[in-house]
Amino acid sequence: MDGAGPVVVVAGAGALPALLIRALDAASRERRVIALKGFADAAVARGADRTMSLLDVSGILAQLAAWRPAAVTLAGGVVRPSPAALAGGVAAWRNRRELAELFARGDDHLLRGVVALLEEEGHRVVGAHEIAPDLLAPAGVLGAVSPEAEAWRAIETGFACLAVLSPFDVGQACVAVSARVVAVEGAEGTDRMLARVGGSVGGRLAGLLPALIPASRRAKPAAGVLVKSAKTGQDHRVDLAASGPRTVRNAARAGLAGIALGAGATLTIERDAMIAAADRAGLFLVGVDPARPGEVPA
Amino acid sequence: MDGAGPVVVVAGAGALPALLIRALDAASRERRVIALKGFADAAVARGADRTMSLLDVSGILAQLAAWRPAAVTLAGGVVRPSPAALAGGVAAWRNRRELAELFARGDDHLLRGVVALLEEEGHRVVGAHEIAPDLLAPAGVLGAVSPEAEAWRAIETGFACLAVLSPFDVGQACVAVSARVVAVEGAEGTDRMLARVGGSVGGRLAGLLPALIPASRRAKPAAGVLVKSAKTGQDHRVDLAASGPRTVRNAARAGLAGIALGAGATLTIERDAMIAAADRAGLFLVGVDPARPGEVPA
């Protein structure tokens, strides 16, 4: 974050913007915050320099031009606009040309469109991991529980699946059971993918087992693992896969044995709370080099 | 279906069992029907020789042994057991050894376990497509609407994605938009995948466009396509991907431009109704050779 001028955090939903603001403040780095209306947390919005509509593209560009920032970061989710986020219909109308350009690039790619637009305006756009590198998942077993052999097989399967999906622009996460993949994350996000894994056939039939078969005769059900990692060649400045305590809780609810994160290729939000949640639930939490998922970390 | 003895249809949910029974009757082929309690359609159950619990494995095996069938086919869904399907708890308890063996093979693979079990008992297990080959999707444009160039790109993308996913035992269907895949089907099935595509970000943001941007300035949104095909090397005797009129209605509701089916690698249930539904909704319906998805059928 060298260079004159502030670092601007354009703050969407979730805990990430506050973590970045805290990191900038800890480094005594000059910063400005634009809270996106309807997305940014209340605390971030209260402390922000501006609260603006996501749709007020002209206004945001004008504000950035006035601040002459050293770098801009887009942090936090802007998916699933809340009614509040869309209230600025009049502002949006004024910006219809910019919006048409963004949408023309593919509406799933809105954020990448924003990055391109900001760069065309001469701004340097940086990723959250450049501001707070310690948010990146490290390699190794992070909690008290270690994956068993069957889980390592699932981890390898999951990373291999995410790797082959890389050209298709889908799948920052999947759920693997041994050599099979049972769910691939699309636009719906990790939480909703985990919800459908929990409600799947396997889960329901498995629920019958105790009633039908004595434990001594029962084959131990194979361990499901959430594997999460950024796509190969993905622009890490936008939409870097992130996990937090809620991810752990949802994985536990889905009956999974643990979570494997791409080391250096995913963000961990509130990592201590995440590890504590994993330990409480008896789940493993492990960072794995996505290029060498078969290698058991020391 | 050569050989002495009847063809036995073990009838699960959906329209497929009735279609197979009709095909056997049309060919004047001797047949028997076991309706699976809680799964089989009421009309199939009424005309069935036996109505039995999915969990009454011993009973089903004994009945099959008594019939000495030329072939057995497992038709229709047995996923998401209804309460009625599970009512036979006592019967299940009697069969706990067989069930333990089935579940030990992986409960997602219950049907494949059943096939293996039937083969061990000396039965010949055939797929629905062997009884009624005309249910297999043919190659070519099936309805009144033809895919445009952008949709062909999505079709190629979708088939390529399903091909790379083949080793992972996931994905008999996906939704592609141009060169991107936005959803991959897991254990939840096509209908639920389409429901989440319809509710995704793209859909919601796209809904705003008319209010914001005059039509003349609007980039035409890229066409989403449902691509559905059996996995390479998949055992077509179980779980062959199937589509019907409901698939078309759900694809229309999700805002898709059309449906591409693996020719010879998917079943079309009530094809005429399916084509009519596609024509009504303005969707294309096309059968594509999964080995050569880039080839535009004549």
CSV table of C-alpha atoms in Angstrom, one decimal, chain A residues 140-275:
chain,number,residue,atom,x,y,z
A,140,GLY,CA,-1.4,-27.3,8.4
A,141,VAL,CA,-3.9,-28.6,10.9
A,142,LEU,CA,-5.4,-25.5,12.5
A,143,GLY,CA,-7.5,-27.0,15.3
A,144,ALA,CA,-7.4,-29.9,17.8
A,145,VAL,CA,-8.8,-32.5,15.4
A,146,SER,CA,-6.7,-34.1,12.6
A,147,PRO,CA,-8.2,-35.6,9.4
A,148,GLU,CA,-8.2,-39.4,9.2
A,149,ALA,CA,-7.0,-41.3,6.1
A,150,GLU,CA,-10.5,-41.5,4.6
A,151,ALA,CA,-10.8,-37.7,5.0
A,152,TRP,CA,-7.5,-37.1,3.3
A,153,ARG,CA,-8.8,-39.0,0.3
A,154,ALA,CA,-11.9,-36.7,0.3
A,155,ILE,CA,-9.6,-33.7,0.5
A,156,GLU,CA,-7.6,-34.9,-2.5
A,157,THR,CA,-10.8,-35.6,-4.4
A,158,GLY,CA,-12.2,-32.1,-3.6
A,159,PHE,CA,-9.1,-30.2,-4.7
A,160,ALA,CA,-8.9,-32.3,-7.8
A,161,CYS,CA,-12.5,-31.5,-8.6
A,162,LEU,CA,-12.0,-27.7,-8.0
A,163,ALA,CA,-9.0,-27.9,-10.3
A,164,VAL,CA,-10.8,-29.4,-13.2
A,165,LEU,CA,-13.7,-26.9,-12.7
A,166,SER,CA,-11.3,-24.0,-12.8
A,167,PRO,CA,-11.9,-23.2,-16.6
A,168,PHE,CA,-15.6,-23.1,-16.1
A,169,ASP,CA,-15.7,-20.3,-13.6
A,170,VAL,CA,-17.7,-22.3,-11.1
A,171,GLY,CA,-16.8,-24.0,-7.8
A,172,GLN,CA,-14.9,-22.3,-5.1
A,173,ALA,CA,-16.0,-25.0,-2.9
A,174,CYS,CA,-17.3,-28.6,-3.0
A,175,VAL,CA,-18.2,-31.4,-0.6
A,176,ALA,CA,-16.3,-34.7,-1.1
A,177,VAL,CA,-16.9,-38.1,0.4
A,178,SER,CA,-13.9,-40.4,-0.2
A,179,ALA,CA,-13.5,-40.5,-4.0
A,180,ARG,CA,-16.8,-38.9,-4.8
A,181,VAL,CA,-18.0,-35.3,-4.9
A,182,VAL,CA,-21.5,-34.9,-3.6
A,183,ALA,CA,-22.0,-31.1,-4.2
A,184,VAL,CA,-20.3,-28.3,-6.1
A,185,GLU,CA,-20.8,-24.7,-5.1
A,186,GLY,CA,-22.3,-22.4,-7.7
A,187,ALA,CA,-23.6,-18.8,-7.4
A,188,GLU,CA,-25.5,-19.7,-4.3
A,189,GLY,CA,-22.5,-19.7,-2.0
A,190,THR,CA,-21.1,-22.1,0.6
A,191,ASP,CA,-23.8,-21.8,3.2
A,192,ARG,CA,-26.6,-22.8,0.9
A,193,MET,CA,-24.5,-25.6,-0.6
A,194,LEU,CA,-23.9,-27.0,2.9
A,195,ALA,CA,-27.6,-26.7,3.6
A,196,ARG,CA,-28.5,-28.9,0.7
A,197,VAL,CA,-25.8,-31.5,1.6
A,198,GLY,CA,-27.3,-31.8,5.0
A,199,GLY,CA,-30.7,-32.4,3.5
A,200,SER,CA,-29.6,-34.9,0.9
A,201,VAL,CA,-30.5,-38.5,0.5
A,202,GLY,CA,-27.4,-39.9,2.1
A,203,GLY,CA,-28.1,-37.9,5.2
A,204,ARG,CA,-31.7,-39.1,5.4
A,205,LEU,CA,-31.0,-42.7,4.8
A,206,ALA,CA,-28.1,-42.7,7.2
A,207,GLY,CA,-30.5,-41.4,9.8
A,208,LEU,CA,-32.3,-44.7,9.6
A,209,LEU,CA,-29.3,-46.8,10.3
A,210,PRO,CA,-29.3,-46.8,14.1
A,211,ALA,CA,-32.9,-48.1,14.1
A,212,LEU,CA,-32.1,-50.9,11.6
A,213,ILE,CA,-28.6,-52.1,12.2
A,214,PRO,CA,-26.7,-52.9,15.3
A,215,ALA,CA,-23.6,-50.6,15.7
A,216,SER,CA,-21.3,-53.6,15.6
A,217,ARG,CA,-22.5,-54.5,12.1
A,218,ARG,CA,-22.6,-51.0,10.7
A,219,ALA,CA,-20.0,-49.8,8.2
A,220,LYS,CA,-18.7,-46.5,9.5
A,221,PRO,CA,-20.1,-43.8,7.2
A,222,ALA,CA,-17.5,-42.2,5.1
A,223,ALA,CA,-16.5,-38.7,6.1
A,224,GLY,CA,-17.8,-35.7,4.2
A,225,VAL,CA,-15.3,-32.9,3.8
A,226,LEU,CA,-15.9,-29.3,2.7
A,227,VAL,CA,-13.0,-28.3,0.4
A,228,LYS,CA,-12.8,-24.6,-0.3
A,229,SER,CA,-10.2,-22.8,-2.4
A,230,ALA,CA,-9.9,-20.0,-4.9
A,231,LYS,CA,-9.9,-21.0,-8.5
A,232,THR,CA,-6.6,-21.4,-10.3
A,233,GLY,CA,-5.8,-18.1,-12.2
A,234,GLN,CA,-8.7,-16.4,-10.4
A,235,ASP,CA,-8.4,-12.6,-9.8
A,236,HIS,CA,-7.8,-12.7,-6.1
A,237,ARG,CA,-8.8,-9.0,-5.8
A,238,VAL,CA,-12.4,-10.0,-6.0
A,239,ASP,CA,-14.4,-12.7,-4.5
A,240,LEU,CA,-11.6,-14.6,-2.8
A,241,ALA,CA,-13.2,-17.6,-1.1
A,242,ALA,CA,-13.7,-16.8,2.6
A,243,SER,CA,-14.7,-18.9,5.6
A,244,GLY,CA,-15.5,-18.1,9.1
A,245,PRO,CA,-17.2,-19.5,12.3
A,246,ARG,CA,-20.5,-19.7,10.4
A,247,THR,CA,-18.9,-22.0,7.8
A,248,VAL,CA,-17.8,-24.3,10.6
A,249,ARG,CA,-21.3,-24.3,12.2
A,250,ASN,CA,-22.9,-25.1,8.9
A,251,ALA,CA,-20.4,-27.8,8.1
A,252,ALA,CA,-21.2,-29.4,11.4
A,253,ARG,CA,-24.9,-29.2,10.8
A,254,ALA,CA,-24.4,-30.9,7.4
A,255,GLY,CA,-22.7,-33.8,9.3
A,256,LEU,CA,-19.3,-33.2,7.7
A,257,ALA,CA,-16.1,-34.5,9.3
A,258,GLY,CA,-14.1,-31.3,8.6
A,259,ILE,CA,-13.0,-28.5,6.4
A,260,ALA,CA,-10.0,-28.2,4.1
A,261,LEU,CA,-9.0,-24.7,3.0
A,262,GLY,CA,-6.7,-23.8,0.2
A,263,ALA,CA,-3.6,-22.4,2.0
A,264,GLY,CA,-2.9,-18.9,0.7
A,265,ALA,CA,-6.0,-19.2,-1.5
A,266,THR,CA,-8.8,-18.5,0.9
A,267,LEU,CA,-9.5,-15.9,3.6
A,268,THR,CA,-10.2,-17.0,7.1
A,269,ILE,CA,-12.5,-14.5,8.9
A,270,GLU,CA,-12.2,-14.5,12.7
A,271,ARG,CA,-9.8,-17.4,12.6
A,272,ASP,CA,-9.6,-18.0,16.3
A,273,ALA,CA,-13.4,-18.2,16.7
A,274,MET,CA,-13.4,-20.5,13.7
A,275,ILE,CA,-10.9,-22.9,15.2
